[in-house]
Short mmCIF file of C-alpha atoms in Angstrom, two decimals:
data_model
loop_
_atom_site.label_atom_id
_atom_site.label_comp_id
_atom_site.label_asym_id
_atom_site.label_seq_id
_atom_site.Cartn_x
_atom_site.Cartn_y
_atom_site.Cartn_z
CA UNK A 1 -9.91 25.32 56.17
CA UNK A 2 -6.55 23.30 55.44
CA UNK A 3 -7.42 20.68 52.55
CA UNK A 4 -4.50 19.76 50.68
CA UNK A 5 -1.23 21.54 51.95
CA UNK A 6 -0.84 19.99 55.43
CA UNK A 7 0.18 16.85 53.44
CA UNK A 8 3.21 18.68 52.40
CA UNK A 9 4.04 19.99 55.67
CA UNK A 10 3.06 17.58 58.35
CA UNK A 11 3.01 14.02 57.48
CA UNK A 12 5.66 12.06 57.90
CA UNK A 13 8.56 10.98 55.26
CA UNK A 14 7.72 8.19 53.10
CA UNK A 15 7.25 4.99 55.18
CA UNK A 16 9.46 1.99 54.43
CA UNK A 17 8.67 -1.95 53.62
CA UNK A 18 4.89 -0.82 52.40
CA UNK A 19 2.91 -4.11 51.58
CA UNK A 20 -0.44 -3.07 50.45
CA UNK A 21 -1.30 -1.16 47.68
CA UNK A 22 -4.68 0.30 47.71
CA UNK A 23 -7.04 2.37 44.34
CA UNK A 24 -10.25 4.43 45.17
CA UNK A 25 -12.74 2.80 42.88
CA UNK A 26 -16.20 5.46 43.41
CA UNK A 27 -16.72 8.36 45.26
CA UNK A 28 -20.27 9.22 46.50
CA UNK A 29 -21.10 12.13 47.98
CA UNK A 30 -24.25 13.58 49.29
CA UNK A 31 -25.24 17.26 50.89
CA UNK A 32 -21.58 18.09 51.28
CA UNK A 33 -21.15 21.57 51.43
CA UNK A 34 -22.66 23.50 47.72
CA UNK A 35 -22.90 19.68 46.45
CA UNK A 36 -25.88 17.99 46.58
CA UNK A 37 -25.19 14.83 45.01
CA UNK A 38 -22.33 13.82 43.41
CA UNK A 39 -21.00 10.15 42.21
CA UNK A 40 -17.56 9.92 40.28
CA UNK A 41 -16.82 6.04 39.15
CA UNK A 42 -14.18 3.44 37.55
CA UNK A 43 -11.70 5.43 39.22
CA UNK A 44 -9.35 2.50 39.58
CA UNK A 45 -8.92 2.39 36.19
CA UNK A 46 -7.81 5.79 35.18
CA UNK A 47 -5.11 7.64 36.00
CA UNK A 48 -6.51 11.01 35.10
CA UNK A 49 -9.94 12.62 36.12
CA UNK A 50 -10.47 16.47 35.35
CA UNK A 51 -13.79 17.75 37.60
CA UNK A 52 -14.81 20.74 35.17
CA UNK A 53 -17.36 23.67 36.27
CA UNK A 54 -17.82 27.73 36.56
CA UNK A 55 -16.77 28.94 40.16
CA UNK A 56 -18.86 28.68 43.05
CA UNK A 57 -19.96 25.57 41.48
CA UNK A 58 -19.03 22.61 44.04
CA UNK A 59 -16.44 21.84 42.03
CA UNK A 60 -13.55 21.99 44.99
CA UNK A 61 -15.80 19.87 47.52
CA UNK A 62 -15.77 16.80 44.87
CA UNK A 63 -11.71 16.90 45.86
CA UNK A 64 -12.34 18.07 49.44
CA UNK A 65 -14.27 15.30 49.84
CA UNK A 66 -11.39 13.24 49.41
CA UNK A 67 -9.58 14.35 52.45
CA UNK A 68 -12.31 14.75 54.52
CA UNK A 69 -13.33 10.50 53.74
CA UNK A 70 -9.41 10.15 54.39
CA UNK A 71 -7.81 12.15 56.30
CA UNK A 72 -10.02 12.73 59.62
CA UNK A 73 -12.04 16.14 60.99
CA UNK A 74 -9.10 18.26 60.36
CA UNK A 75 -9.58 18.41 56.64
CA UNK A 76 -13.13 19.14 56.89
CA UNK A 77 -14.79 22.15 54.98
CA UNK A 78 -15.72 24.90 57.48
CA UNK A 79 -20.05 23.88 56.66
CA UNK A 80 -19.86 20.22 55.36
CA UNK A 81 -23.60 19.93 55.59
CA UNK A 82 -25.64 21.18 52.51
CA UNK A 83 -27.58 23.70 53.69
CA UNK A 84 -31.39 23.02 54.52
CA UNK A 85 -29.99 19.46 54.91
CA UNK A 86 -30.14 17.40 57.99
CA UNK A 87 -27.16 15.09 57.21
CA UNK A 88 -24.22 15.18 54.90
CA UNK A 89 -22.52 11.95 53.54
CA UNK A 90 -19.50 10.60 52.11
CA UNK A 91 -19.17 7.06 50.90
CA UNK A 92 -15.42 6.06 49.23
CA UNK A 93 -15.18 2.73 48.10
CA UNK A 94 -11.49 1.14 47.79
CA UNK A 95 -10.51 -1.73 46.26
CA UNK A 96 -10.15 -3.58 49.80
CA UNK A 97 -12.69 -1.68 52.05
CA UNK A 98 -15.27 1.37 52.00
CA UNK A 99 -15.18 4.47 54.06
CA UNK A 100 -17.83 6.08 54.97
CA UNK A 101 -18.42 9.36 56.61
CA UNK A 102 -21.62 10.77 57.94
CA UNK A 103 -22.51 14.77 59.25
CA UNK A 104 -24.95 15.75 61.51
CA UNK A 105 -25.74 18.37 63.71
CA UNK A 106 -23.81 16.22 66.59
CA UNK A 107 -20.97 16.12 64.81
CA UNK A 108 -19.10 13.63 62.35
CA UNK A 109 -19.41 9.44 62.63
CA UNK A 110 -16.30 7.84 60.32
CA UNK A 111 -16.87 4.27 59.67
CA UNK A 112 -14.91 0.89 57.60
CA UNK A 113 -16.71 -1.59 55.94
CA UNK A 114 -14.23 -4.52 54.87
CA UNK A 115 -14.49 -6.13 51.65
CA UNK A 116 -14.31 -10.09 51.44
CA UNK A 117 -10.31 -11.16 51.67
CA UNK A 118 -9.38 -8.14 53.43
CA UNK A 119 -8.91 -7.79 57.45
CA UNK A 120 -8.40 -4.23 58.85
CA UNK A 121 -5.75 -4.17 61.32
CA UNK A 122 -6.99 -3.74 65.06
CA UNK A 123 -6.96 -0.17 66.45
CA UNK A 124 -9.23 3.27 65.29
CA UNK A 125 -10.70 3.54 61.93
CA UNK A 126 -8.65 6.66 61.65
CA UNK A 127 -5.33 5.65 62.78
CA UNK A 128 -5.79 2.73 60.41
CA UNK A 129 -5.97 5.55 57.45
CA UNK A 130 -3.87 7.61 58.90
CA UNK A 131 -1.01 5.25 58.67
CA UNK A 132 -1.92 3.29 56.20
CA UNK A 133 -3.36 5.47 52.91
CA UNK A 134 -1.98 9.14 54.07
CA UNK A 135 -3.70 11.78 52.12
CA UNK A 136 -4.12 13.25 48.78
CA UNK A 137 -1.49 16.15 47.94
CA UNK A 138 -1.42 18.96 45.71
CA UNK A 139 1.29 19.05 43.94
CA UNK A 140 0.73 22.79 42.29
CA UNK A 141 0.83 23.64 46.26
CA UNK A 142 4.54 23.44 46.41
CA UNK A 143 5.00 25.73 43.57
CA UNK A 144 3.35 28.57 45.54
CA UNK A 145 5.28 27.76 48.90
CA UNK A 146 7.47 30.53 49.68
CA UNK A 147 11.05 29.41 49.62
CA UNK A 148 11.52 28.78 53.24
CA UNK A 149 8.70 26.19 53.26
CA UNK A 150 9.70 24.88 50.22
CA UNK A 151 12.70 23.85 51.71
CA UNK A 152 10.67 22.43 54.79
CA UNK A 153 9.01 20.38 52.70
CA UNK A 154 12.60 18.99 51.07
CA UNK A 155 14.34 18.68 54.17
CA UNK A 156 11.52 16.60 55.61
CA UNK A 157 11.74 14.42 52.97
CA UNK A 158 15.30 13.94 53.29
CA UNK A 159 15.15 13.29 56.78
CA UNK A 160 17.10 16.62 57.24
CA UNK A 161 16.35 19.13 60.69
CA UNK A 162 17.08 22.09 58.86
CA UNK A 163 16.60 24.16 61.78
CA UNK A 164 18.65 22.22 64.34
CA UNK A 165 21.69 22.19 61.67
CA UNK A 166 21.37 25.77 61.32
CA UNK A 167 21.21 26.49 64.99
CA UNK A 168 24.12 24.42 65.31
CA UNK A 169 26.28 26.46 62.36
CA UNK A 170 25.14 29.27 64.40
CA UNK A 171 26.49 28.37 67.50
CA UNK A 172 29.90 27.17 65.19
CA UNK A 173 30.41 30.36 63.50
CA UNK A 174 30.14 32.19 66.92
CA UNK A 175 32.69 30.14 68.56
CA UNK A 176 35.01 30.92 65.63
CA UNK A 177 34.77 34.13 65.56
CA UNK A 178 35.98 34.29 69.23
CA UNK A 179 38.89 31.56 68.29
CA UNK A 180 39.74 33.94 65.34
CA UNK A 181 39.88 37.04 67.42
CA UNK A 182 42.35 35.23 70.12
CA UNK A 183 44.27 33.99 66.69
CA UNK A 184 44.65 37.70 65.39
CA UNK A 185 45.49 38.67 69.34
CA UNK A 186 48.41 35.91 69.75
CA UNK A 187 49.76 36.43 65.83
CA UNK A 188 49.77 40.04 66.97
CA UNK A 189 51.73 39.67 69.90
CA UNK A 190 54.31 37.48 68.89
CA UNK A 191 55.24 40.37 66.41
CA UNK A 192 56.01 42.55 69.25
CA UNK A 193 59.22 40.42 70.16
CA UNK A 194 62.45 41.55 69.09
CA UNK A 195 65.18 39.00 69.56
CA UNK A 196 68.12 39.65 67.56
CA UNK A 197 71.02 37.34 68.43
CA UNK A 198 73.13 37.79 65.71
CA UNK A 199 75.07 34.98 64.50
CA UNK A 200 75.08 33.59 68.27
CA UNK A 201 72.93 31.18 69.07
CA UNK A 202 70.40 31.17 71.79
CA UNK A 203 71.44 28.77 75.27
CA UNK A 204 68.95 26.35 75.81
CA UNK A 205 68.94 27.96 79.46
CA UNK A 206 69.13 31.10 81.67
CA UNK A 207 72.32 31.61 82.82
CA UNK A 208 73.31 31.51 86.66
CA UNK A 209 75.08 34.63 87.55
CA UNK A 210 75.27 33.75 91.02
CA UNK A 211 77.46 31.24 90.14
CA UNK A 212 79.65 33.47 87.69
CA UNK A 213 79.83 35.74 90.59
CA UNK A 214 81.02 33.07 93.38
CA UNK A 215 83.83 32.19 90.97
CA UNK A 216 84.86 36.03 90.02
CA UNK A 217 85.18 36.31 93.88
CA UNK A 218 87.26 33.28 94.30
CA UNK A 219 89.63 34.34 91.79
CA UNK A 220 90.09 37.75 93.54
CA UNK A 221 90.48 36.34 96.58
CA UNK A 222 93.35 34.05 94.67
CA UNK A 223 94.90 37.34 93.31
CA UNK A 224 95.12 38.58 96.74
CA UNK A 225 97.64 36.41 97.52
CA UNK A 226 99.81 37.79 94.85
CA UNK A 227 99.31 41.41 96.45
CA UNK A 228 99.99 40.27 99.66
CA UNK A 229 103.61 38.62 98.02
CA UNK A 230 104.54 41.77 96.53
CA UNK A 231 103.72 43.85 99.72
CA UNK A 232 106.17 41.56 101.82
CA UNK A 233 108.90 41.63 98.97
CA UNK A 234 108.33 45.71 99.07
CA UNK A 235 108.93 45.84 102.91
CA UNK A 236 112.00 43.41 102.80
CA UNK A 237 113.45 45.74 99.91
CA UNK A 238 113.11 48.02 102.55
CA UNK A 239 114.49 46.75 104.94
CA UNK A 240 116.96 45.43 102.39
CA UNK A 241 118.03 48.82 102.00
CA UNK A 242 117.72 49.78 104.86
CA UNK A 243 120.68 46.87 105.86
CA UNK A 244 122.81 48.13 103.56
CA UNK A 245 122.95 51.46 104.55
CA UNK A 246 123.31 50.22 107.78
CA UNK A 247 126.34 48.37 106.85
CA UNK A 248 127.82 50.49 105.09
CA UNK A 249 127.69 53.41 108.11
CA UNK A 250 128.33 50.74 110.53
CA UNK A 251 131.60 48.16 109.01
CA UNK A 252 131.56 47.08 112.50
CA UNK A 253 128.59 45.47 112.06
CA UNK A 254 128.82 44.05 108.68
CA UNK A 255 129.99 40.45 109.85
CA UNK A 256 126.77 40.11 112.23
CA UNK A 257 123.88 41.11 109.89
CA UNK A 258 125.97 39.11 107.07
CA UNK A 259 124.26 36.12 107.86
CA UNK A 260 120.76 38.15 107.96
CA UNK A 261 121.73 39.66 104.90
CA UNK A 262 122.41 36.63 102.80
CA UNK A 263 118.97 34.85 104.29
CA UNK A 264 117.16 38.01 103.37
CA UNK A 265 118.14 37.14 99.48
CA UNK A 266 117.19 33.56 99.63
CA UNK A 267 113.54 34.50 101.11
CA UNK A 268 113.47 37.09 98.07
CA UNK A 269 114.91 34.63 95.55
CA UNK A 270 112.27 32.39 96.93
CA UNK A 271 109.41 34.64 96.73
CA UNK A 272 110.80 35.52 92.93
CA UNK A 273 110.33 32.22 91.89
CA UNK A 274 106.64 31.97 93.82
CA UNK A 275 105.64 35.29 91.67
CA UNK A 276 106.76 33.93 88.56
CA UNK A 277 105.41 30.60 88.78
CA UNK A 278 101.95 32.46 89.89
CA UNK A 279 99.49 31.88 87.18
CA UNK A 280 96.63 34.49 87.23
CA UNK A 281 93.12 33.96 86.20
CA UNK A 282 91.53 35.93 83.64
CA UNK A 283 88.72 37.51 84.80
CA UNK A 284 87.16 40.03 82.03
CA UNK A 285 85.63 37.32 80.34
CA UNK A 286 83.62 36.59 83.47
CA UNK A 287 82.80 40.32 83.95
CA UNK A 288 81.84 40.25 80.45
CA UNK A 289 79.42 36.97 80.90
CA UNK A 290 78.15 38.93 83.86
CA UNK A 291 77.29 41.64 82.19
CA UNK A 292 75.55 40.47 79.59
CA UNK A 293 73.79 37.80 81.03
CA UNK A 294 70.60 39.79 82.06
CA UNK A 295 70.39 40.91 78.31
CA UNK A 296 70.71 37.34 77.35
CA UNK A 297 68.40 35.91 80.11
CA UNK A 298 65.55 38.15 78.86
CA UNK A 299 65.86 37.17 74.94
CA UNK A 300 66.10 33.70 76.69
CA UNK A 301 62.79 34.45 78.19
CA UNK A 302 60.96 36.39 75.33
CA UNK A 303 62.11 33.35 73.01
CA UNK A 304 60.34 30.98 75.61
CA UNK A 305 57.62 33.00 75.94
CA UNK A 306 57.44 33.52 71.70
CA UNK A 307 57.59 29.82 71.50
CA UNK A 308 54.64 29.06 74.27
CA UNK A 309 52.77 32.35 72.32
CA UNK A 310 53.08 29.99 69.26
CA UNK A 311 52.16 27.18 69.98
CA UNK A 312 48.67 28.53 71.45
CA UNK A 313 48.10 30.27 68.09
CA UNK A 314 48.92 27.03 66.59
CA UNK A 315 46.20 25.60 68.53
CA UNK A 316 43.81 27.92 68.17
CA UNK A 317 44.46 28.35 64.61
CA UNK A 318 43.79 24.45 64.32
CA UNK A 319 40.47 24.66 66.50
CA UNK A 320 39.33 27.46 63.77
CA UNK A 321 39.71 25.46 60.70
CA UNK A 322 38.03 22.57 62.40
CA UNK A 323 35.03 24.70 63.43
CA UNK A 324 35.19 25.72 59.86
CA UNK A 325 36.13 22.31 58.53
CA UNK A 326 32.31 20.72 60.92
CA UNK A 327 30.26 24.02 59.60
CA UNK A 328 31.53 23.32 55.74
CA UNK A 329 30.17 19.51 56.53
CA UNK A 330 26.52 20.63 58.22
CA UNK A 331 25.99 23.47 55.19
CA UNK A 332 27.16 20.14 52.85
CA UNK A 333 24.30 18.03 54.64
CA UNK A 334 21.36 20.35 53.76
CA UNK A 335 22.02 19.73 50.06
CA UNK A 336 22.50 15.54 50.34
CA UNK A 337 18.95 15.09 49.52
CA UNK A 338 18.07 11.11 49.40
CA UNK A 339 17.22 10.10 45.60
CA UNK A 340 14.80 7.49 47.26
CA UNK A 341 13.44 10.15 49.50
CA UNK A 342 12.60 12.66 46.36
CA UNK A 343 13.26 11.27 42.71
CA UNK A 344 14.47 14.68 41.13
CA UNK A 345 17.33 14.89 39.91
CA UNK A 346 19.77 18.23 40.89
CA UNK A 347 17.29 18.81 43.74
CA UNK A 348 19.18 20.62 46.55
CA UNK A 349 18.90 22.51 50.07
CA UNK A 350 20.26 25.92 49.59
CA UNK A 351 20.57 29.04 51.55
CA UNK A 352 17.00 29.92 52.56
CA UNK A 353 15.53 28.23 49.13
CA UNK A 354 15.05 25.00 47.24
CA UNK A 355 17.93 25.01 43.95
CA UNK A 356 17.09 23.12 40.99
CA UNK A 357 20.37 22.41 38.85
CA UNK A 358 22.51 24.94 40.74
CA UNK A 359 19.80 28.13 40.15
CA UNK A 360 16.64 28.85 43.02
CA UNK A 361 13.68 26.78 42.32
CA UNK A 362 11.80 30.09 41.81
CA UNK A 363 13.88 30.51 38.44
CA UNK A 364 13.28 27.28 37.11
CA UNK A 365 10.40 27.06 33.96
CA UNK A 366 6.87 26.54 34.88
CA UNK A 367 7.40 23.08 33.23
CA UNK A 368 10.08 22.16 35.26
CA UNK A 369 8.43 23.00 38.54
CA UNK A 370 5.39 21.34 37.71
CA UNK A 371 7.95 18.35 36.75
CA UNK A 372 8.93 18.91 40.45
CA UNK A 373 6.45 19.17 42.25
CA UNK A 374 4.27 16.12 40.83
CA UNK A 375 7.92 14.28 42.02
CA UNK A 376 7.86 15.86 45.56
CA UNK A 377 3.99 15.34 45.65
CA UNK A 378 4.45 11.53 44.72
CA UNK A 379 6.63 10.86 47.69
CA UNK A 380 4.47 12.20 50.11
CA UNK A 381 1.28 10.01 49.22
CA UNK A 382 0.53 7.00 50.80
CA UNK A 383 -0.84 3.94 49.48
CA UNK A 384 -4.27 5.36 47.66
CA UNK A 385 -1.67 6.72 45.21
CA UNK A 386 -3.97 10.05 44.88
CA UNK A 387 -2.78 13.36 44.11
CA UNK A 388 -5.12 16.46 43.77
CA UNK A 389 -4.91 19.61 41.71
CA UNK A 390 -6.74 22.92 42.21
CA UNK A 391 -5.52 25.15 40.09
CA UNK A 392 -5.83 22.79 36.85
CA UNK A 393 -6.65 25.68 34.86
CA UNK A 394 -3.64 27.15 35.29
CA UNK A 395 -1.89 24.12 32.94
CA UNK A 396 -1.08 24.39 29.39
CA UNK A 397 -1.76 21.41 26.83
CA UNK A 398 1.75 20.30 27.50
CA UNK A 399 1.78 20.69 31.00
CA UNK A 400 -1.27 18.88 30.98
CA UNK A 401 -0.20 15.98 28.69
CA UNK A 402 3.01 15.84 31.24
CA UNK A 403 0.45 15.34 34.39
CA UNK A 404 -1.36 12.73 32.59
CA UNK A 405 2.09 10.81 31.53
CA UNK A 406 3.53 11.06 34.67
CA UNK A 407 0.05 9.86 36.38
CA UNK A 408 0.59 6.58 34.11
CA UNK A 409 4.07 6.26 34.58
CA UNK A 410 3.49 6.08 38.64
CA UNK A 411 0.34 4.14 38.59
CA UNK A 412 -1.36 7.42 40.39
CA UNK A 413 -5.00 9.00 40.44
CA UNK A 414 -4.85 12.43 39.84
CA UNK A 415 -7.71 14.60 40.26
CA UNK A 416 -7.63 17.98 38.57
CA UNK A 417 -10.10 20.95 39.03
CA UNK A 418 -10.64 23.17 36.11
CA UNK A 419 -12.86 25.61 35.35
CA UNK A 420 -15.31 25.61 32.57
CA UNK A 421 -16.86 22.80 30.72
CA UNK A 422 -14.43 22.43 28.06
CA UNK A 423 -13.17 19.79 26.32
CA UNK A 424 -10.47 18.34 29.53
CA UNK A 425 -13.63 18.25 31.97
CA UNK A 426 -14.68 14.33 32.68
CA UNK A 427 -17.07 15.42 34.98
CA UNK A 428 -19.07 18.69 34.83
CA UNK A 429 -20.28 20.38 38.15
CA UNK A 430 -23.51 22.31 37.92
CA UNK A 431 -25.50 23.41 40.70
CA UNK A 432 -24.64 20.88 42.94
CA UNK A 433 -24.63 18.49 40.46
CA UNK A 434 -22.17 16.21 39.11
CA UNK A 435 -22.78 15.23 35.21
CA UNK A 436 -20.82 12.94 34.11
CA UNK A 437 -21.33 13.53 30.05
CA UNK A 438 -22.63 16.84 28.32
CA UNK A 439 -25.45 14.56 27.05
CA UNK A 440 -26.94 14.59 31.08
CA UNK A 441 -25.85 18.00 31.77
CA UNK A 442 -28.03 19.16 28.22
CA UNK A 443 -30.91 17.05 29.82
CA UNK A 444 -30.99 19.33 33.04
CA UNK A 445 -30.55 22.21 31.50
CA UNK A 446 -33.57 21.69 29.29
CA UNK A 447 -35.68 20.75 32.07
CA UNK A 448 -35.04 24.60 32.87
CA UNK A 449 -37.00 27.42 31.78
CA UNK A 450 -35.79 29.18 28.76
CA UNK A 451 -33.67 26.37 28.51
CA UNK A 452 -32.28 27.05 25.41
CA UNK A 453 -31.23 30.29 25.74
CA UNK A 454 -29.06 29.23 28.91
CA UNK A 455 -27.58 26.34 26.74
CA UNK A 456 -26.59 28.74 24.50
CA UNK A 457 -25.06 30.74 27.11
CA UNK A 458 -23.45 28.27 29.16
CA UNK A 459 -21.40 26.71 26.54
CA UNK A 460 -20.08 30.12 25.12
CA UNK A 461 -21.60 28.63 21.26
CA UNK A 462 -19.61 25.35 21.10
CA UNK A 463 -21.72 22.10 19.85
CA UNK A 464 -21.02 19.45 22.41
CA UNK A 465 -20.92 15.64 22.18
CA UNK A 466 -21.49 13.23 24.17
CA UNK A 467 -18.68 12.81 26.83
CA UNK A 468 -18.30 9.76 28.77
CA UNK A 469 -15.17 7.70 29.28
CA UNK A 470 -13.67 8.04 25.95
CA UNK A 471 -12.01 11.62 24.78
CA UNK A 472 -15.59 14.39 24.12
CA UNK A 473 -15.86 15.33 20.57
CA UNK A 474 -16.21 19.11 20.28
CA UNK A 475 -16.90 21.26 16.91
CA UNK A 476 -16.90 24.67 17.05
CA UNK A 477 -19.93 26.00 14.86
#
């Protein structure tokens, strides 16, 4: 059986633009589970009722019954019908309207009965509940989550999908991881480049040798011609020579190749001049721009290729920090916790836990989880504005004092089980039995045999007053 926690879990956050407050006034119940009859009253005006009574006593179904009147079949005890019983019932009365809830063998019959002034809204008795009153929470529940549904709970509250923003930083940190491994590829690869230029600087293109090498063969081909001019000046020294030899064996002669002779020293004089007037072209520095071009193509390259190398590190380095940059934000989103949402201060999402003022809710005093939780518990109820406590025994006096303040601070109902008929119970559950003052429970007891003896016994030698709706008066003997 699921009585109290599924109110944490499962309902909805806190609805908005609520018109309609509602307060439980009674609460009869009759053959539910180990109680036989029970009737708790003038619950709309208190703010604190402690249901007292030694285990096994019925004292749990008196807050069971709550859900089960409120919250539909789900919240039912596993036997709600008192045994040798034919039919179990629950009657809660509300300001506006009474709920009633009947068991039999066939199964469980919920009806509303409206009170004059107030129309129930058309649809199923349950729905209307369901959306309109909630269901009583625990708040001591939350305290004993474990520290992943503890932070369930908050998230829900907040509106936050805890799971689909950690899926998503997931998915993040995997993608950067592969962007950071590329980064740490690139970076290392542009390392591997060696371009020392020296105090030159770099063209801002390749260089075209086939052009260089066009113009080195044009200006051979130019020089040529000078070669060619000093070949023909060789052969006509030659023959120069040759002349004057002739000349000199044959005087006969001399007047006929005069005229040859002295046109032969023109042509030279002529060529002279041509050779002199010839200006050459320098070629090394072309052979030397030749030659080094293919060294200074490839740093042209690698520096283009360094560059391009860059610039997709760049790029990938900027996708990184923005993957890092979006998962910072979604981790920053599980701690924005709306204050209307959950009215604790230094509440917070953290990793895997709930913190409270920077340090894990688990660390936090029993005072100032109770503090919590009674906060967290107070957003989740609906409009009956009831909580429920099991474990009341488990409070100290202050703790205690703090539920009762805070129950009056929030105009709340809250129901606490305790065992033992001390001095906190308001109601004392005994066999089935709700008493209401010691003065009724002393009257049943003495109806008992040895009935005195089992007084004795019961109350552990305390004298008891009577206890009704003002504080019990107990002396110890």
């Amino acid at each position: 059986m699921d009585v109290c926690l599924p109110q944490i879990l499962n309902r909805t956050p806190i609805r908005k633009g609520k018109t309609m407050s509602t307060k439980i006034k009674t609460l009869d119940i009759t053959n539910v589970g180990p109680i036989k009859t029970a009737r708790i009253t003038n619950l709309n005006n208190k703010t604190l009722v402690v249901v007292g009574g030694q285990n096994a006593s019925g004292k749990s179904t008196v807050l069971n019954a709550i859900s089960m009147a409120l919250c539909g079949a789900k919240h039912d005890i596993d036997v709600p019908i008192h045994e040798g019983e034919a039919e179990a019932r629950i009657v809660l009365e509300t300001e506006q309207f009474t709920v009633s809830v009947v068991y039999t063998k066939k199964g469980r019959a919920l009806q509303i009965k409206e009170r004059p002034g107030f129309v129930k809204p058309k649809g199923g008795d349950q729905s209307f509940l369901n959306n309109l009153l909630g269901a009583p929470v625990d708040p001591l529940e939350f305290t004993r989550l474990k520290p992943d549904e503890q932070v369930k709970v908050i998230a829900e509250l907040a509106g936050i999908d805890v799971d689909a923003v950690q899926e998503k930083i997931k998915d993040l940190e995997t993608e950067r991881r592969i962007i950071g491994r590329e980064v740490t590829s690139k970076e290392g690869a542009l390392q591997q480049f060696d371009i020392d230029m020296g105090d030159d600087e770099i063209p801002s293109k390749l260089i075209d040798t086939a052009e260089l090498t066009q113009k080195l063969r044009e200006a051979n081909q130019h020089n040529r011609q000078a070669d060619e001019l000093k070949y023909q000046l060789e052969r006509l020294n030659t023959q120069t020579e040759s002349l004057t030899n002739r000349a000199k064996q044959l005087q006969d002669e001399y007047k006929q190749v005069r005229a040859s002779l002295e046109e032969c020293n023109k042509t030279g004089e002529a060529l002279n001049a041509q050779i002199s007037a010839f200006k050459f072209i320098e070629t090394e520095s072309i052979e030397h721009q030749i030659n080094n071009a293919t060294a200074i193509n490839k740093r042209i390259e690698q520096s283009a290729e360094r560059e391009r190398m860059g610039a997709e590190a760049k790029q990938l380095k900027d996708q990184y920090d923005n993957f890092t940059l979006e998962i910072n934000k979604l981790k920053a989103s599980l701690t924005e916790i709306d204050p209307n949402a959950v009215k604790v201060p230094g509440l917070q999402i953290g990793d895997g836990c709930i913190l409270l003022n920077g340090l894990p809710f688990t660390s936090a005093s029993s005072a100032e989880q109770i503090k919590t939780s009674l906060a967290i518990a107070a957003s989740k109820i609906g409009d009956c504005r009831v909580l429920t406590i099991k474990d009341g025994s488990l409070l100290d006096d202050n703790s205690f004092e703090y539920v009762r303040q805070f129950a009056e601070e929030n105009d709340l109902l809250v129901l606490v089980e305790v065992v033992g008929n001390g001095d906190r119970a308001d109601y004392i559950i005994r066999e089935g039995k709700a008493f209401k003052n010691h003065a009724e429970l002393n009257e049943e007891i003495a109806k008992e045999p040895e009935a005195g003896s089992q007084l004795d016994s019961f109350f552990g030698g305390i004298e008891i007053g009577n206890l009704d709706d003002a504080e019990p008066e107990l002396v110890a003997k």
